[in-house]
Short mmCIF file of C-alpha atoms in Angstrom, two decimals:
data_model
loop_
_atom_site.label_atom_id
_atom_site.label_comp_id
_atom_site.label_asym_id
_atom_site.label_seq_id
_atom_site.Cartn_x
_atom_site.Cartn_y
_atom_site.Cartn_z
CA MET A 1 -59.64 -5.23 73.04
CA LYS A 2 -61.54 -5.23 75.91
CA VAL A 3 -63.46 -8.22 77.06
CA LEU A 4 -66.13 -8.87 79.30
CA VAL A 5 -66.14 -11.53 81.45
CA PRO A 6 -69.79 -12.53 82.67
CA VAL A 7 -69.67 -14.63 85.78
CA LYS A 8 -72.12 -15.86 88.00
CA ARG A 9 -72.52 -16.11 92.33
CA VAL A 10 -73.58 -19.76 92.55
CA VAL A 11 -73.85 -22.34 95.51
CA ASP A 12 -70.47 -24.11 96.34
CA TYR A 13 -69.38 -27.11 94.68
CA ASN A 14 -67.94 -28.69 96.93
CA VAL A 15 -71.66 -27.84 99.68
CA LYS A 16 -73.75 -30.72 99.17
CA VAL A 17 -76.94 -28.97 98.23
CA ARG A 18 -79.93 -29.64 100.49
CA VAL A 19 -84.18 -28.82 98.97
CA LYS A 20 -86.95 -26.84 100.50
CA SER A 21 -88.67 -28.45 102.90
CA ASP A 22 -92.44 -26.83 100.86
CA GLY A 23 -90.04 -28.05 97.45
CA SER A 24 -90.14 -24.04 96.45
CA GLY A 25 -86.52 -24.36 95.34
CA VAL A 26 -83.18 -24.88 97.44
CA ASP A 27 -82.16 -23.69 100.69
CA VAL A 28 -79.02 -21.57 100.73
CA ALA A 29 -79.61 -20.06 103.81
CA GLY A 30 -75.69 -20.01 105.72
CA VAL A 31 -74.98 -21.64 102.37
CA LYS A 32 -71.27 -21.27 101.24
CA MET A 33 -71.44 -20.00 98.28
CA SER A 34 -68.99 -19.37 95.35
CA MET A 35 -67.87 -18.17 91.47
CA ASN A 36 -69.22 -20.09 89.81
CA PRO A 37 -66.21 -22.81 88.03
CA PHE A 38 -66.64 -22.40 84.62
CA ASP A 39 -67.02 -18.71 84.79
CA GLU A 40 -63.68 -18.80 86.66
CA ILE A 41 -62.18 -20.47 83.52
CA ALA A 42 -63.49 -17.39 81.50
CA VAL A 43 -62.19 -14.74 83.84
CA GLU A 44 -58.44 -17.20 83.42
CA GLU A 45 -58.73 -17.27 79.70
CA ALA A 46 -58.96 -13.71 79.50
CA VAL A 47 -56.28 -13.26 81.74
CA ARG A 48 -54.68 -15.24 79.78
CA LEU A 49 -54.87 -13.53 76.91
CA LYS A 50 -54.83 -9.60 78.38
CA GLU A 51 -50.71 -11.59 79.01
CA LYS A 52 -50.25 -12.69 76.11
CA GLY A 53 -51.16 -8.27 74.40
CA ALA A 54 -54.81 -9.61 72.53
CA ALA A 55 -56.56 -8.35 74.75
CA THR A 56 -55.74 -4.29 77.03
CA GLU A 57 -59.10 -4.44 79.74
CA ILE A 58 -60.95 -7.11 81.01
CA VAL A 59 -63.81 -5.75 82.57
CA ALA A 60 -65.87 -8.87 84.97
CA VAL A 61 -70.09 -8.14 85.08
CA SER A 62 -71.95 -10.26 88.13
CA CYS A 63 -75.95 -9.89 87.71
CA GLY A 64 -78.45 -10.48 90.94
CA VAL A 65 -77.97 -9.14 94.18
CA THR A 66 -75.77 -7.11 96.89
CA GLN A 67 -73.55 -9.94 97.55
CA CYS A 68 -72.51 -10.81 94.16
CA GLN A 69 -69.90 -7.98 94.67
CA GLU A 70 -67.99 -10.56 96.43
CA THR A 71 -67.75 -12.73 93.10
CA LEU A 72 -66.66 -9.97 91.11
CA ARG A 73 -63.54 -9.00 93.98
CA THR A 74 -62.08 -12.52 93.56
CA ALA A 75 -62.79 -12.26 89.49
CA MET A 76 -60.96 -8.72 90.07
CA ALA A 77 -58.01 -10.72 91.59
CA ILE A 78 -57.79 -13.13 89.26
CA GLY A 79 -56.96 -10.76 86.83
CA ALA A 80 -60.32 -8.98 85.63
CA ASP A 81 -59.63 -4.85 85.46
CA ARG A 82 -62.75 -3.64 86.82
CA ALA A 83 -66.27 -4.41 87.07
CA ILE A 84 -70.35 -4.47 86.67
CA LEU A 85 -72.75 -5.64 89.77
CA VAL A 86 -76.54 -5.12 87.95
CA GLU A 87 -78.09 -5.62 91.07
CA THR A 88 -81.48 -6.77 91.65
CA ALA A 89 -83.68 -8.71 94.03
CA GLU A 90 -85.11 -10.43 91.10
CA GLU A 91 -84.51 -14.48 89.78
CA LEU A 92 -83.31 -14.19 87.55
CA GLN A 93 -83.77 -16.11 84.34
CA PRO A 94 -81.57 -17.15 81.07
CA LEU A 95 -82.66 -14.18 78.67
CA ALA A 96 -83.46 -11.73 80.96
CA VAL A 97 -79.33 -11.96 82.42
CA ALA A 98 -78.43 -11.87 78.19
CA LYS A 99 -80.25 -9.22 77.30
CA ILE A 100 -78.86 -6.94 80.38
CA LEU A 101 -75.58 -8.22 79.05
CA LYS A 102 -76.52 -7.63 75.85
CA ALA A 103 -77.44 -3.80 76.43
CA LEU A 104 -73.54 -3.74 79.02
CA ALA A 105 -71.68 -5.19 75.20
CA ASP A 106 -73.58 -2.25 73.42
CA LYS A 107 -72.76 0.00 76.46
CA GLU A 108 -69.38 -1.54 76.57
CA GLN A 109 -68.45 -2.31 72.63
CA PRO A 110 -66.09 -5.16 73.98
CA GLY A 111 -64.68 -7.22 70.93
CA LEU A 112 -65.03 -10.48 73.22
CA VAL A 113 -67.76 -12.00 75.70
CA ILE A 114 -66.35 -15.00 77.25
CA LEU A 115 -68.33 -17.04 80.00
CA GLY A 116 -69.18 -20.51 81.66
CA LYS A 117 -70.64 -23.00 79.27
CA GLN A 118 -73.75 -23.22 82.00
CA ALA A 119 -73.84 -22.37 85.29
CA ILE A 120 -73.45 -25.13 88.14
CA ASP A 121 -76.94 -24.13 90.07
CA ASP A 122 -79.76 -24.48 86.74
CA ASP A 123 -77.25 -26.10 84.04
CA CYS A 124 -79.23 -24.01 81.83
CA ASN A 125 -76.46 -24.06 79.18
CA GLN A 126 -78.43 -21.12 77.30
CA THR A 127 -77.23 -17.96 78.48
CA GLY A 128 -73.87 -17.56 75.85
CA GLN A 129 -76.36 -18.76 72.67
CA MET A 130 -79.11 -16.10 73.39
CA LEU A 131 -76.61 -13.50 73.80
CA ALA A 132 -75.03 -14.77 70.55
CA ALA A 133 -78.63 -14.20 69.12
CA LEU A 134 -79.71 -11.14 70.56
CA ALA A 135 -76.12 -9.56 70.03
CA GLY A 136 -76.13 -10.79 66.26
CA TRP A 137 -72.19 -12.26 66.95
CA PRO A 138 -70.43 -15.50 65.97
CA GLN A 139 -70.41 -17.47 68.78
CA GLY A 140 -68.10 -20.59 69.60
CA THR A 141 -69.63 -22.89 72.45
CA PHE A 142 -67.51 -25.14 74.49
CA ALA A 143 -64.22 -23.72 73.76
CA SER A 144 -60.84 -26.34 74.62
CA LYS A 145 -58.80 -23.91 73.06
CA LEU A 146 -58.83 -19.80 71.72
CA GLU A 147 -55.99 -18.29 69.26
CA VAL A 148 -56.81 -14.94 68.62
CA ALA A 149 -55.13 -12.92 65.69
CA ASP A 150 -55.94 -10.89 62.49
CA GLY A 151 -59.41 -9.93 64.12
CA HIS A 152 -60.68 -13.75 64.56
CA ILE A 153 -60.50 -15.63 66.30
CA ALA A 154 -60.06 -19.65 66.81
CA VAL A 155 -61.99 -21.23 68.80
CA THR A 156 -61.54 -25.06 69.18
CA ARG A 157 -64.69 -27.14 70.19
CA GLU A 158 -65.02 -30.20 72.46
CA VAL A 159 -68.45 -31.71 70.40
CA ASP A 160 -69.58 -35.28 70.32
CA GLY A 161 -67.41 -36.85 68.01
CA GLY A 162 -64.36 -35.43 69.17
CA LEU A 163 -63.23 -31.29 68.48
CA GLU A 164 -64.00 -29.30 66.23
CA THR A 165 -62.20 -25.83 65.22
CA VAL A 166 -64.17 -22.43 63.71
CA LYS A 167 -62.54 -19.56 63.34
CA LEU A 168 -64.97 -16.09 63.59
CA LYS A 169 -64.95 -13.12 63.46
CA LEU A 170 -64.63 -10.62 66.24
CA PRO A 171 -66.97 -9.69 68.25
CA ALA A 172 -67.63 -12.85 68.95
CA VAL A 173 -68.51 -14.75 72.03
CA ILE A 174 -66.88 -17.65 73.74
CA THR A 175 -68.30 -20.04 75.95
CA THR A 176 -65.82 -22.01 77.88
CA ASP A 177 -65.92 -25.65 78.95
CA LEU A 178 -63.81 -27.58 81.44
CA ARG A 179 -60.25 -28.74 79.37
CA LEU A 180 -59.40 -24.28 78.19
CA ASN A 181 -57.18 -24.01 81.33
CA GLU A 182 -56.98 -24.30 84.78
CA PRO A 183 -58.23 -20.82 86.78
CA ARG A 184 -54.53 -20.09 89.49
CA TYR A 185 -54.70 -19.73 92.92
CA VAL A 186 -55.98 -16.16 94.06
CA THR A 187 -52.80 -14.58 96.26
CA LEU A 188 -53.57 -12.69 99.20
CA PRO A 189 -51.73 -8.91 97.82
CA ASN A 190 -54.07 -9.36 94.41
CA ILE A 191 -57.40 -10.08 96.51
CA MET A 192 -56.40 -6.59 98.72
CA LYS A 193 -55.32 -4.89 95.17
CA ALA A 194 -59.01 -6.18 94.32
CA LYS A 195 -60.20 -3.86 96.91
CA LYS A 196 -59.31 -0.45 95.86
CA LYS A 197 -60.37 -1.64 92.17
CA GLN A 198 -63.14 0.11 90.41
CA LEU A 199 -66.46 -1.61 90.81
CA ASP A 200 -69.97 0.31 89.17
CA VAL A 201 -73.54 -0.72 90.45
CA VAL A 202 -76.30 -0.06 87.94
CA LYS A 203 -80.50 -1.09 88.13
CA PRO A 204 -81.61 -3.37 85.42
CA ALA A 205 -84.43 -0.24 84.91
CA ASP A 206 -80.95 1.78 84.05
CA LEU A 207 -80.12 -0.71 81.48
CA GLY A 208 -83.40 0.02 80.05
CA VAL A 209 -84.01 -4.00 80.58
CA ASP A 210 -86.79 -5.80 82.04
CA VAL A 211 -86.05 -8.59 84.12
CA THR A 212 -89.66 -10.30 85.40
CA PRO A 213 -89.57 -13.74 85.09
CA ARG A 214 -90.55 -15.88 82.01
CA LEU A 215 -91.18 -19.42 83.21
CA LYS A 216 -92.21 -20.33 87.07
CA THR A 217 -90.92 -23.32 89.27
CA LEU A 218 -93.66 -25.33 89.96
CA LYS A 219 -91.49 -27.72 92.06
CA VAL A 220 -87.95 -28.60 92.91
CA SER A 221 -86.96 -32.14 94.68
CA GLU A 222 -84.06 -34.44 95.71
CA PRO A 223 -83.99 -37.34 93.15
CA PRO A 224 -84.61 -40.95 94.73
CA LYS A 225 -83.10 -42.73 96.15
CA ARG A 226 -80.91 -45.36 94.43
CA GLY A 227 -81.87 -49.15 95.11
CA ALA A 228 -79.40 -51.22 96.97
CA GLY A 229 -77.64 -54.05 93.79
CA VAL A 230 -78.37 -57.59 93.70
CA LYS A 231 -76.26 -60.78 92.78
CA VAL A 232 -76.94 -62.56 90.11
CA PRO A 233 -75.77 -66.57 89.49
CA ASP A 234 -75.69 -66.15 85.21
CA VAL A 235 -75.94 -63.84 82.43
CA ALA A 236 -80.33 -65.49 81.87
CA THR A 237 -81.16 -63.91 84.95
CA LEU A 238 -79.45 -60.79 84.33
CA VAL A 239 -80.84 -60.65 81.23
CA ASP A 240 -83.83 -61.55 82.78
CA LYS A 241 -83.99 -58.97 85.30
CA LEU A 242 -82.92 -55.98 83.18
CA LYS A 243 -85.91 -56.93 80.72
CA ASN A 244 -88.52 -57.95 82.70
CA GLU A 245 -88.13 -55.67 86.30
CA ALA A 246 -85.56 -52.98 85.13
CA LYS A 247 -87.26 -52.63 81.38
CA VAL A 248 -83.89 -51.63 80.01
CA ILE A 249 -84.02 -53.74 77.10
#
């Protein structure tokens, strides 16, 4: 079984994000970039499936600028066999990415697509669901456990009330949650090996996909600074402030 793993290049989760002075977006100039943490979990899970004998090949995919090759090399250092970069300077929104992945799925014919449930830069949580809809495949979102057997995959999902287990017929789309696994440390020998692995570069037009943005960002602003707390002498005063000042009750 071939596994397709989309990965996204995002601002590193340790970096303090700053908004541009004109409010047009987030300032990424000179900022450390890395693989989206949820996608890193997806790559790790694909590698574990291969180690168990459930998968035969892992193909990492990224969409975006040339620098996304670094993210793909990291995925190959973790254990992906080869990579595909869909190179474009356009702002890619979830629907455009889903269309690209659908075109690649038609071409590669994977038995499973595993991707992070959301990216930490836009927090959209849409691409996996849109891909499943476009491809007409079953989907298992927010996965915390996977088991592949007899052409099906059992997905344990994290839901509001606890855990839910669904059985999907392959091919399927899976989105990963934090508790699915803990990604392995990437060693230097594997980083060196990744440099020699195959990395193909294509354009969205080569796949017949229009990535023109459908949404326009009007303004990006930082959240308001948190005000100072106050001490209250008794419960009655607390209730009064919550009701009349904070207006939360």
